[in-house]
Structures are given as structure tokens and as C-alpha cells.
CSV table of C-alpha atoms in Angstrom, one decimal:
chain,number,residue,atom,x,y,z
A,12,MET,CA,-47.8,-35.7,25.2
A,13,ARG,CA,-51.2,-34.2,24.9
A,14,SER,CA,-50.6,-33.5,21.2
A,15,PHE,CA,-49.6,-37.2,20.8
A,16,PHE,CA,-52.8,-38.5,22.2
A,17,LEU,CA,-54.8,-36.1,20.0
A,18,LEU,CA,-53.0,-37.4,17.0
A,19,LEU,CA,-53.8,-41.1,18.1
A,20,VAL,CA,-57.5,-40.0,18.5
A,21,CYS,CA,-57.5,-38.5,15.0
A,22,LEU,CA,-55.9,-41.5,13.5
A,23,GLY,CA,-58.2,-43.8,15.3
A,24,ALA,CA,-61.2,-41.8,13.9
A,25,GLY,CA,-59.6,-41.9,10.4
A,26,PHE,CA,-59.3,-45.6,10.5
A,27,GLN,CA,-62.9,-46.1,11.8
A,28,LEU,CA,-64.2,-43.9,8.9
A,29,PHE,CA,-62.1,-45.9,6.5
A,30,ALA,CA,-63.6,-49.2,7.8
A,31,THR,CA,-67.1,-47.8,7.7
A,32,GLU,CA,-66.6,-46.6,4.1
A,33,ALA,CA,-65.1,-49.9,3.1
A,34,LYS,CA,-68.0,-51.8,4.7
A,35,ALA,CA,-70.6,-49.5,3.1
A,36,GLN,CA,-68.9,-50.1,-0.3
A,37,ARG,CA,-69.0,-54.0,0.3
A,38,GLN,CA,-72.7,-53.8,1.1
A,39,ASP,CA,-73.4,-52.1,-2.2
A,40,GLN,CA,-75.5,-54.5,-4.3
A,41,SER,CA,-73.1,-54.3,-7.1
A,42,SER,CA,-70.6,-56.3,-5.1
A,43,THR,CA,-73.2,-58.9,-4.1
A,44,LEU,CA,-72.4,-62.2,-5.7
A,45,LEU,CA,-74.4,-65.3,-6.1
A,46,LEU,CA,-72.5,-68.6,-7.1
A,47,ILE,CA,-74.7,-71.0,-8.9
A,48,SER,CA,-73.5,-74.6,-9.5
A,49,ILE,CA,-75.2,-76.8,-12.1
A,50,ASP,CA,-73.7,-80.1,-11.2
A,51,GLY,CA,-72.6,-82.1,-14.2
A,52,PHE,CA,-73.6,-79.6,-16.9
A,53,SER,CA,-71.0,-80.5,-19.6
A,54,GLN,CA,-69.7,-77.9,-21.9
A,55,GLN,CA,-70.8,-80.1,-24.7
A,56,TYR,CA,-74.4,-79.5,-23.5
A,57,TRP,CA,-74.3,-75.9,-24.4
A,58,ASN,CA,-75.3,-76.1,-28.0
A,59,LYS,CA,-77.0,-79.5,-27.6
A,60,TYR,CA,-80.0,-78.8,-25.4
A,61,PRO,CA,-82.3,-75.8,-25.1
A,62,ALA,CA,-81.6,-73.6,-22.0
A,63,PRO,CA,-83.0,-70.1,-23.0
A,64,VAL,CA,-82.7,-68.3,-19.7
A,65,LEU,CA,-79.1,-69.5,-19.2
A,66,HIS,CA,-78.2,-68.5,-22.8
A,67,GLN,CA,-79.7,-65.1,-22.2
A,68,LEU,CA,-77.7,-64.5,-19.1
A,69,ALA,CA,-74.6,-65.5,-21.1
A,70,LYS,CA,-75.6,-63.1,-23.9
A,71,GLY,CA,-76.0,-60.2,-21.4
A,72,GLY,CA,-72.8,-61.1,-19.6
A,73,ALA,CA,-69.6,-63.1,-20.2
A,74,ARG,CA,-69.2,-66.6,-21.2
A,75,ALA,CA,-66.1,-68.8,-21.1
A,76,VAL,CA,-65.3,-71.1,-24.1
A,77,SER,CA,-64.9,-73.7,-21.4
A,78,MET,CA,-63.7,-74.1,-17.9
A,79,GLN,CA,-61.3,-76.9,-17.0
A,80,PRO,CA,-62.0,-78.9,-13.9
A,81,VAL,CA,-59.3,-80.3,-11.6
A,82,PHE,CA,-58.4,-83.9,-11.5
A,83,PRO,CA,-60.1,-86.0,-10.5
A,84,THR,CA,-63.1,-84.7,-12.2
A,85,LYS,CA,-65.4,-85.5,-9.3
A,86,THR,CA,-68.0,-83.4,-7.5
A,87,PHE,CA,-66.5,-82.7,-4.1
A,88,PRO,CA,-62.9,-82.0,-5.2
A,89,ASN,CA,-64.0,-79.6,-7.9
A,90,HIS,CA,-66.6,-77.7,-5.9
A,91,TYR,CA,-64.0,-77.2,-3.2
A,92,SER,CA,-61.4,-76.1,-5.7
A,93,ILE,CA,-63.8,-73.5,-7.0
A,94,ALA,CA,-64.4,-72.3,-3.4
A,95,THR,CA,-60.7,-72.3,-2.4
A,96,GLY,CA,-58.7,-71.7,-5.6
A,97,LEU,CA,-56.6,-74.7,-4.6
A,98,TYR,CA,-55.9,-78.0,-6.2
A,99,PRO,CA,-57.2,-81.0,-4.3
A,100,ALA,CA,-53.7,-82.0,-3.2
A,101,ASN,CA,-53.7,-78.7,-1.3
A,102,HIS,CA,-57.2,-78.5,-0.1
A,103,GLY,CA,-57.4,-82.0,1.0
A,104,ILE,CA,-60.6,-83.2,-0.8
A,105,VAL,CA,-58.7,-85.5,-3.1
A,106,GLU,CA,-61.6,-87.7,-4.0
A,107,ASN,CA,-65.2,-88.3,-3.1
A,108,ASN,CA,-63.8,-91.1,-0.9
A,109,ILE,CA,-60.7,-90.2,1.2
A,110,TYR,CA,-58.5,-92.0,3.8
A,111,ASP,CA,-56.3,-90.0,6.1
A,112,ALA,CA,-53.8,-92.0,8.2
A,113,ASP,CA,-53.6,-89.3,10.9
A,114,PHE,CA,-57.3,-89.8,11.6
A,115,ASP,CA,-57.3,-93.4,10.7
A,116,ALA,CA,-60.7,-92.6,9.2
A,117,VAL,CA,-62.4,-92.6,5.8
A,118,PHE,CA,-64.4,-89.7,4.4
A,119,ARG,CA,-67.3,-90.6,2.1
A,120,MET,CA,-70.0,-88.4,0.6
A,121,SER,CA,-72.6,-90.6,2.2
A,122,LYS,CA,-71.0,-90.2,5.9
A,123,ALA,CA,-72.7,-87.0,7.2
A,124,GLU,CA,-70.5,-87.2,10.2
A,125,GLU,CA,-67.5,-86.8,8.2
A,126,VAL,CA,-68.8,-84.4,5.6
A,127,THR,CA,-69.6,-82.1,8.3
A,128,ASN,CA,-66.3,-82.5,10.2
A,129,GLY,CA,-64.0,-79.5,9.5
A,130,ARG,CA,-60.8,-81.6,9.9
A,131,TRP,CA,-61.1,-82.9,6.3
A,132,TRP,CA,-61.5,-79.4,4.6
A,133,LEU,CA,-58.2,-77.6,4.3
A,134,GLY,CA,-57.6,-74.2,2.8
A,135,GLU,CA,-60.0,-71.4,3.1
A,136,PRO,CA,-63.2,-71.5,1.1
A,137,ILE,CA,-64.6,-68.1,-0.1
A,138,TRP,CA,-67.5,-68.0,2.5
A,139,VAL,CA,-64.9,-68.4,5.4
A,140,THR,CA,-62.7,-65.7,3.7
A,141,ALA,CA,-65.6,-63.3,3.6
A,142,GLU,CA,-67.0,-64.1,7.0
A,143,MET,CA,-63.5,-63.5,8.6
A,144,GLN,CA,-63.5,-60.0,6.8
A,145,GLY,CA,-66.9,-59.0,7.9
A,146,VAL,CA,-68.9,-60.0,4.8
A,147,LYS,CA,-72.1,-62.0,5.5
A,148,THR,CA,-72.6,-65.2,3.5
A,149,GLY,CA,-75.4,-67.6,2.8
A,150,THR,CA,-74.7,-71.0,1.2
A,151,TYR,CA,-77.7,-73.1,0.0
A,152,PHE,CA,-76.2,-76.5,-0.6
A,153,PHE,CA,-72.6,-76.2,-1.5
A,154,PRO,CA,-70.1,-79.0,-0.8
A,155,GLY,CA,-68.0,-78.0,2.3
A,156,SER,CA,-70.4,-75.4,3.6
A,157,GLU,CA,-71.9,-77.8,6.2
A,158,ALA,CA,-68.6,-78.0,8.0
A,159,ALA,CA,-67.1,-75.4,10.5
A,160,ILE,CA,-63.8,-74.7,8.7
A,161,LYS,CA,-61.2,-72.8,10.6
A,162,GLY,CA,-64.0,-72.7,13.1
A,163,THR,CA,-66.2,-70.6,10.9
A,164,ARG,CA,-69.5,-71.2,9.2
A,165,PRO,CA,-71.6,-69.1,6.8
A,166,ALA,CA,-74.0,-66.8,8.6
A,167,LEU,CA,-76.8,-68.8,6.8
A,168,TRP,CA,-76.5,-72.3,5.6
A,169,GLN,CA,-78.6,-75.4,4.9
A,170,PRO,CA,-77.6,-79.1,5.4
A,171,TYR,CA,-78.0,-80.9,2.1
A,172,ASP,CA,-81.5,-82.3,1.3
A,173,GLY,CA,-81.7,-83.7,-2.3
A,174,SER,CA,-85.6,-83.7,-2.0
A,175,VAL,CA,-85.8,-79.9,-2.0
A,176,SER,CA,-86.9,-78.8,-5.4
A,177,ASN,CA,-84.8,-76.5,-7.6
A,178,ILE,CA,-87.4,-73.8,-7.5
A,179,ASP,CA,-87.7,-74.0,-3.7
A,180,ARG,CA,-84.1,-73.6,-3.5
A,181,VAL,CA,-84.3,-70.4,-5.5
A,182,GLU,CA,-87.1,-69.1,-3.5
A,183,SER,CA,-85.0,-69.6,-0.3
A,184,VAL,CA,-82.1,-67.6,-1.7
A,185,LEU,CA,-84.4,-64.8,-2.9
A,186,ALA,CA,-85.9,-64.6,0.7
A,187,TRP,CA,-82.3,-64.2,2.0
A,188,LEU,CA,-81.9,-61.2,-0.3
A,189,ASP,CA,-85.1,-59.7,1.2
A,190,LEU,CA,-83.6,-59.6,4.7
A,191,PRO,CA,-82.5,-56.2,6.2
A,192,PRO,CA,-79.2,-54.9,5.0
A,193,ASP,CA,-77.5,-55.8,8.3
A,194,GLN,CA,-78.6,-59.4,8.0
A,195,ARG,CA,-78.5,-60.0,4.1
A,196,PRO,CA,-75.7,-62.1,2.8
A,197,GLN,CA,-73.4,-60.4,0.2
A,198,PHE,CA,-72.2,-63.8,-1.0
A,199,LEU,CA,-74.6,-66.5,-1.7
A,200,THR,CA,-74.6,-70.1,-3.3
A,201,LEU,CA,-77.1,-72.3,-5.1
A,202,TYR,CA,-76.6,-75.8,-6.0
A,203,PHE,CA,-78.6,-78.0,-8.6
A,204,SER,CA,-77.9,-81.7,-8.9
A,205,THR,CA,-80.6,-82.8,-11.3
A,206,VAL,CA,-78.5,-82.6,-14.5
A,207,ASP,CA,-75.7,-84.7,-13.0
A,208,ASP,CA,-78.2,-87.3,-11.6
A,209,ALA,CA,-79.9,-87.6,-15.2
A,210,GLY,CA,-76.5,-87.8,-16.8
A,211,HIS,CA,-75.4,-90.7,-14.5
A,212,ALA,CA,-78.5,-92.7,-14.9
A,213,TYR,CA,-79.2,-92.4,-18.6
A,214,GLY,CA,-76.1,-90.9,-20.3
A,215,PRO,CA,-75.3,-87.5,-21.6
A,216,ASP,CA,-77.2,-88.2,-25.0
A,217,SER,CA,-80.6,-88.8,-23.2
A,218,ASN,CA,-83.9,-87.2,-23.2
A,219,GLN,CA,-83.7,-87.3,-19.4
A,220,VAL,CA,-80.7,-84.9,-19.4
A,221,ALA,CA,-82.7,-82.5,-21.7
A,222,GLU,CA,-85.5,-82.6,-19.3
A,223,ALA,CA,-83.2,-81.9,-16.3
A,224,ILE,CA,-81.6,-79.0,-18.1
A,225,ALA,CA,-85.1,-77.6,-18.8
A,226,ASP,CA,-86.0,-78.0,-15.2
A,227,VAL,CA,-82.9,-76.1,-14.0
A,228,ASP,CA,-83.5,-73.5,-16.6
A,229,GLN,CA,-87.0,-73.0,-15.2
A,230,ALA,CA,-85.6,-72.5,-11.8
A,231,LEU,CA,-83.2,-69.8,-13.3
A,232,ASP,CA,-86.2,-68.1,-14.8
A,233,VAL,CA,-87.8,-67.8,-11.3
A,234,LEU,CA,-84.5,-66.5,-10.1
A,235,VAL,CA,-84.1,-63.8,-12.8
A,236,LYS,CA,-87.7,-62.7,-12.4
A,237,GLY,CA,-87.3,-62.6,-8.7
A,238,LEU,CA,-84.3,-60.3,-9.1
A,239,GLU,CA,-86.2,-58.2,-11.5
A,240,GLN,CA,-89.0,-57.7,-9.0
A,241,ARG,CA,-86.5,-56.6,-6.5
A,242,GLN,CA,-84.8,-54.3,-9.1
A,243,LEU,CA,-81.6,-56.4,-8.6
A,244,LYS,CA,-81.1,-58.1,-11.9
A,245,HIS,CA,-78.4,-55.6,-13.1
A,246,GLN,CA,-77.0,-55.1,-9.7
A,247,VAL,CA,-76.4,-58.6,-8.3
A,248,ASN,CA,-73.5,-60.5,-9.9
A,249,LEU,CA,-74.2,-64.1,-10.9
A,250,MET,CA,-71.6,-66.6,-11.6
A,251,LEU,CA,-73.1,-69.9,-13.1
A,252,VAL,CA,-70.6,-72.8,-13.2
A,253,SER,CA,-70.5,-76.5,-13.4
A,254,ASP,CA,-68.0,-78.8,-11.6
A,255,HIS,CA,-67.3,-81.2,-14.5
A,256,GLY,CA,-68.7,-82.7,-17.6
A,257,MET,CA,-70.2,-86.1,-18.4
A,258,ALA,CA,-69.1,-88.9,-20.5
A,259,LYS,CA,-71.1,-91.7,-22.2
A,260,VAL,CA,-70.4,-95.2,-20.7
A,261,PRO,CA,-71.8,-98.2,-22.4
A,262,GLN,CA,-73.0,-100.8,-20.0
A,263,GLN,CA,-70.5,-103.5,-21.1
A,264,GLN,CA,-67.4,-101.3,-20.7
A,265,VAL,CA,-66.6,-102.5,-17.2
A,266,ILE,CA,-63.1,-103.5,-15.8
A,267,ALA,CA,-63.1,-105.7,-12.7
A,268,VAL,CA,-59.8,-104.5,-11.3
A,269,ASP,CA,-59.6,-106.8,-8.3
A,270,GLN,CA,-59.1,-109.8,-10.6
A,271,TRP,CA,-55.7,-108.4,-11.5
A,272,PHE,CA,-54.0,-108.2,-8.3
A,273,ASP,CA,-53.9,-109.8,-4.8
A,274,GLN,CA,-56.0,-107.8,-2.5
A,275,LYS,CA,-54.5,-109.4,0.5
A,276,LYS,CA,-51.4,-107.3,-0.2
A,277,ALA,CA,-53.5,-104.1,0.3
A,278,ALA,CA,-54.2,-102.6,3.6
A,279,LEU,CA,-57.1,-100.5,2.0
A,280,VAL,CA,-58.7,-100.0,-1.3
A,281,LEU,CA,-61.0,-97.2,-2.0
A,282,TRP,CA,-63.4,-97.9,-5.0
A,283,THR,CA,-65.1,-95.4,-7.3
A,284,PRO,CA,-65.9,-96.1,-11.0
A,285,GLU,CA,-63.2,-93.7,-12.3
A,286,LEU,CA,-60.5,-94.0,-9.8
A,287,VAL,CA,-59.4,-96.9,-7.6
A,288,SER,CA,-57.1,-95.8,-4.7
A,289,ILE,CA,-54.9,-98.7,-3.4
A,290,PHE,CA,-53.0,-98.4,0.0
A,291,PRO,CA,-50.5,-101.3,-0.1
A,292,LYS,CA,-49.3,-103.0,3.0
A,293,LYS,CA,-45.8,-102.5,4.0
A,294,SER,CA,-43.3,-103.6,1.3
A,295,GLU,CA,-46.1,-104.7,-1.0
A,296,LEU,CA,-46.3,-101.5,-3.3
A,297,GLU,CA,-44.0,-102.9,-6.1
A,298,SER,CA,-45.6,-106.2,-6.1
A,299,ILE,CA,-49.1,-104.9,-6.6
A,300,TYR,CA,-47.9,-102.3,-9.0
A,301,GLN,CA,-46.1,-104.9,-11.2
A,302,GLN,CA,-49.2,-107.3,-11.1
A,303,LEU,CA,-51.5,-104.5,-12.4
A,304,LYS,CA,-49.1,-103.1,-15.0
A,305,SER,CA,-48.6,-106.5,-16.6
A,306,SER,CA,-52.3,-107.6,-16.6
A,307,LEU,CA,-54.6,-104.7,-16.7
A,308,PRO,CA,-56.6,-104.3,-20.0
A,309,PRO,CA,-55.5,-101.4,-22.3
A,310,ALA,CA,-58.5,-99.3,-21.1
A,311,ALA,CA,-57.1,-98.8,-17.7
A,312,LYS,CA,-53.7,-97.8,-16.3
A,313,VAL,CA,-52.0,-98.1,-13.0
A,314,TYR,CA,-49.9,-95.3,-11.7
A,315,LYS,CA,-47.5,-94.9,-8.8
A,316,LYS,CA,-48.4,-91.7,-7.0
A,317,THR,CA,-44.9,-90.3,-7.8
A,318,ASP,CA,-45.4,-91.0,-11.5
A,319,LEU,CA,-48.7,-89.3,-12.1
A,320,PRO,CA,-48.9,-86.7,-14.8
A,321,GLU,CA,-47.6,-83.4,-13.5
A,322,ARG,CA,-50.5,-81.4,-15.2
A,323,TRP,CA,-52.8,-83.2,-12.8
A,324,PHE,CA,-51.2,-81.5,-9.7
A,325,TYR,CA,-52.1,-84.6,-7.9
A,326,GLN,CA,-49.1,-85.8,-5.8
A,327,ASN,CA,-48.4,-83.7,-2.8
A,328,SER,CA,-50.9,-85.0,-0.3
A,329,LYS,CA,-50.6,-87.9,2.1
A,330,ARG,CA,-54.4,-88.5,1.3
A,331,ILE,CA,-53.6,-89.6,-2.3
A,332,ALA,CA,-53.0,-93.3,-2.4
A,333,PRO,CA,-49.6,-94.7,-3.4
A,334,LEU,CA,-51.2,-96.6,-6.2
A,335,LEU,CA,-54.0,-95.4,-8.5
A,336,VAL,CA,-55.9,-97.2,-11.3
A,337,VAL,CA,-57.4,-94.8,-13.8
A,338,PRO,CA,-59.5,-95.7,-16.8
A,339,GLU,CA,-59.8,-94.3,-20.2
A,340,VAL,CA,-62.9,-92.1,-20.7
A,341,GLY,CA,-66.1,-94.2,-21.1
A,342,TRP,CA,-64.9,-97.1,-19.0
A,343,ARG,CA,-66.0,-98.0,-15.4
A,344,LEU,CA,-63.9,-99.7,-12.8
A,345,MET,CA,-65.5,-102.2,-10.5
A,346,GLN,CA,-65.0,-105.2,-8.1
A,347,GLN,CA,-65.7,-108.7,-9.5
A,348,HIS,CA,-68.6,-109.4,-7.2
A,349,LYS,CA,-70.4,-106.3,-8.3
A,350,GLN,CA,-69.7,-106.8,-12.0
A,351,LYS,CA,-72.2,-109.4,-12.6
A,352,GLU,CA,-75.0,-107.5,-10.7
A,353,TRP,CA,-74.2,-104.4,-12.7
A,354,LEU,CA,-74.3,-106.1,-16.1
A,355,GLU,CA,-77.5,-108.0,-15.3
A,356,LYS,CA,-79.6,-105.5,-13.5
A,357,PRO,CA,-83.0,-105.3,-15.0
A,358,GLY,CA,-84.2,-101.9,-16.3
A,359,ARG,CA,-80.8,-100.4,-16.4
A,360,SER,CA,-80.1,-98.1,-19.4
A,361,ALA,CA,-77.8,-99.6,-21.9
A,362,VAL,CA,-75.8,-96.4,-21.8
A,363,THR,CA,-75.2,-94.5,-18.6
A,364,GLY,CA,-72.8,-91.7,-17.8
A,365,SER,CA,-69.7,-90.9,-15.6
A,366,HIS,CA,-67.1,-88.4,-14.8
A,367,GLY,CA,-63.9,-88.4,-12.8
A,368,TYR,CA,-61.6,-89.0,-15.8
A,369,ASP,CA,-58.6,-87.0,-17.0
A,370,ASN,CA,-59.5,-83.3,-16.7
A,371,SER,CA,-58.2,-82.6,-20.3
A,372,SER,CA,-60.8,-84.7,-21.8
A,373,PRO,CA,-63.4,-82.8,-23.9
A,374,GLU,CA,-66.2,-84.7,-22.2
A,375,MET,CA,-65.1,-83.4,-18.8
A,376,GLN,CA,-65.1,-79.7,-19.5
A,377,ALA,CA,-67.4,-77.4,-17.5
A,378,ILE,CA,-69.1,-74.1,-18.2
A,379,PHE,CA,-68.8,-70.6,-16.8
A,380,VAL,CA,-71.2,-67.7,-17.2
A,381,GLY,CA,-70.8,-64.3,-15.5
A,382,HIS,CA,-73.7,-61.8,-15.4
A,383,GLY,CA,-73.9,-58.5,-13.6
A,384,PRO,CA,-71.9,-55.3,-13.2
A,385,ALA,CA,-68.6,-57.2,-12.8
A,386,PHE,CA,-68.8,-58.6,-16.3
A,387,THR,CA,-68.8,-57.2,-19.7
A,388,ALA,CA,-72.0,-57.9,-21.8
A,389,GLY,CA,-71.4,-60.1,-24.7
A,390,SER,CA,-67.8,-60.9,-24.0
A,391,GLN,CA,-66.1,-64.4,-24.4
A,392,ILE,CA,-63.4,-65.5,-22.0
A,393,PRO,CA,-60.9,-67.9,-23.2
A,394,ALA,CA,-60.8,-71.4,-21.7
A,395,PHE,CA,-59.4,-71.4,-18.1
A,396,ALA,CA,-59.1,-73.6,-15.0
A,397,ASN,CA,-61.6,-73.4,-12.3
A,398,ILE,CA,-59.0,-72.6,-9.6
A,399,GLU,CA,-59.0,-69.0,-11.0
A,400,LEU,CA,-62.5,-68.4,-9.7
A,401,TYR,CA,-61.6,-67.8,-6.0
A,402,ASN,CA,-59.6,-64.7,-6.7
A,403,LEU,CA,-62.4,-63.4,-9.0
A,404,MET,CA,-64.9,-63.9,-6.3
A,405,CYS,CA,-62.8,-62.1,-3.8
A,406,ARG,CA,-62.3,-59.1,-6.2
A,407,ILE,CA,-66.1,-58.8,-6.6
A,408,LEU,CA,-66.6,-59.0,-2.9
A,409,GLY,CA,-63.8,-56.5,-2.1
A,410,ILE,CA,-62.0,-58.8,0.2
A,411,GLN,CA,-58.4,-60.1,0.5
A,412,PRO,CA,-57.9,-63.6,-0.8
A,413,ALA,CA,-56.1,-66.3,1.1
A,414,PRO,CA,-53.2,-68.0,-0.4
A,415,ASN,CA,-54.2,-70.1,-3.4
A,416,ASP,CA,-53.1,-71.7,-6.6
A,417,GLY,CA,-54.8,-69.3,-8.9
A,418,ASN,CA,-53.0,-66.4,-11.0
A,419,PRO,CA,-54.2,-63.1,-9.6
A,420,ASP,CA,-53.4,-61.5,-13.1
A,421,TRP,CA,-56.1,-63.6,-14.6
A,422,VAL,CA,-58.8,-61.6,-12.9
A,423,ASP,CA,-57.7,-58.4,-14.6
A,424,SER,CA,-58.7,-59.9,-17.9
A,425,VAL,CA,-62.2,-60.7,-16.7
A,426,TYR,CA,-63.3,-58.2,-14.1
A,427,GLN,CA,-65.1,-55.3,-15.7
A,428,LEU,CA,-65.4,-52.8,-12.8
A,429,ASP,CA,-61.7,-52.3,-12.7
A,430,LYS,CA,-61.8,-51.4,-16.4
A,431,ALA,CA,-64.6,-49.0,-15.8
A,432,GLU,CA,-62.7,-47.2,-13.1
């Protein structure tokens, strides 16, 4: 019996040593990861607008030919797919506007009380996976990080405030890297919205988009110099991504969807310019569907949820509406009473920009750049889907991923440190 207890003590000490060594390995700067989102940075911008710092990071690291967003190509669904490795039907953020019958409530980006409510956010985002395995995280403006998901928040986080400048955001993250080792996040995020804002207001071919990209690139310059001052430039891993691209939308290309069906037959309609979600009243689905199918202009199509393209992986959620209207790239869906105001608003650019369309469209493709010890300098990564990034982030951080829709084997083709070993 005495020998048995001695064996238990030895085993306990061994496990403690293993845990300590694993924790020390995770705290090594080479496994620190900073995920940077440049909202709305289309892959088509890469050779179109100057971004010398971003291009230099790509030259010294790995760059993807393109990164495919999930459908719908909207901000919240794609950021949360990057964070969880799940398709929207599986992580619950199926649109920027969502209805859940169990809650009998609507989620909107503008409703802070819902955005910060963990009941909407399914799956397990990378910061929760990390925190649950003893890795500290800090999120500076990343969709989903304001909610307690699975009862867990990042160790450090900020409620979204669009008035904070890009450089101030960078300075805050650099200050987090200056914290003592036991307080310093090992996983961090940054979020820039200015490129998306400019693309929406003035279109992807505008001078304003060029200026917004230059502003983000200046913030990246502050970040790189800050890492150099801390002797971290070649130790910290950077992953620079966008959530989707941006398409040109001429002002006149508007379809007033509500003129083509009887809205009294719908219990709820959620409107966005690139996706109209219709929840019919009982027994009215077929009636509304036939009305729209026979009358919609060629630039828009109505789908039953059960008939959506399989490649969208957009069926298996009760939050996805039974009927969806989807426009062709470059068209905007709208209600009749807003159409006149939209077309006649003084000062509006003749061409604006939008996203949310078919995720295979060239205009919707996103970017990926990896820089740091986890990536091979000068390498090019074939086009891939953004759901793959969650497993890659877990590998860099040395943590076990939660169940997800990505392919674990994909990571082996990208992750440099395993090859070096």
C-alpha cells in the first residue's frame, strides 16, 4: 500500500511537471498570435492599391492566393466562422440580422443588448478555447468577443467603439504585450473597419478606399515598429485576414422586393441589401414562393431553404428563414418605401459598394497573410476557405481545438514549425 501511494505521488509530480512545461512552452513568444482583421479588404485590392507594410509582411511570410468567405458574405457570420472554424448554420450567426423562434427575439448588429448576449453565439471561438485551456487572450474589437460564450470571456477585451482610431487600437494591443508574463495575452485580436466603410460609401474603385487602405497600412507600420522595439517582430505570429470582399453597386441597381409578394402572408421579414429572409405565416410558404418565383426580376432569385446550393452549407439551422431572396452581385434589395429615398438622396455617390453575395464570386474573395515563426517566408498558399483558420490558430497556440468544420490536414500544409521539427 505504501508503495502504491509513493507511485501516485510520483505520477502526480510527473503530471505537474508536464503541465508546467506545456504552459511554459505555450508562453514562449513564438507561440503568441495576433489575429488582425481588415474588414472589407477585397482580394482584388491587393495589386490595385498601395499597401507597402502589408506587402512587406506578405513577402516575409506566407500569402494565400485568396481566402473564400462563408455564405452569406457578411461581417458577423464571417468573423465568427474565422473564430470558430464553423459554417454559420453551425455557429448560429447566420446573418447580421437573425431571428430565433426559441427566444422570439431578433439579433441585429445595432442592438448591443443582443450582440453582448451569449445565447446567440454557438460553437467555441478561439479565445474561449484558449482561456479554457489556460491561455490568456485579449480581443480588441472582434465580433463575438463582447459576449460571455460558454460563460467565458477573454481576459482582456474592449466593447466596440468605432471612434477609436486605428493607431490607438494598435497602441492598446502593444501595451497588452508589455504586461508582465503572467498577465500578457498569448492570443490577441485587432479589428479595422475603415476599408469596409469606404467601400460601402464610395465603391471599391474609389479614392476613398485607397485612402482607407493607406490609413490601415500606417497603423500596421506602427504595429511593426512597436514589435521591433520590443524585439518581437520575428517572434510573434501575425495573421492578417479580411472577412469578405466588396462589389461595385451602381445606384440605380435596386430591386424593391416587397412589390412582388403579399407581405401580409409573412410573419416576419428581415431586410438586408443582399439577403432578404422571409418567415411565412403558417401554410403561406408555397404561396409567397410562387409569387416571387414568377415575378422577381432576373437579377434576384427566391430560394426555399431546402433548395439552397449545397456548397453554401446554409440549411441546417432553425435561424435560417424558410424563404430567402438573393440578388446577383452588384444589385441591392430594398423595400419600396425606401427605394425612392435611396435613389434621390442628395450627395450620394453614383456608385457604392456592397457584400453578402454568393461566396464563390471573385468580388467577394478575402485575403490572408501569415507572418512569424509559424510561416515559411516567401511562400504562397493555394486558395482556401476561412473555416480552416481555427485549427491553424489552435496549432500555433498549442491548444486542443473544439469540434469544427475545418480539415485538420490542411494545417500541415501551412504550419512551418512542424516542418522545422
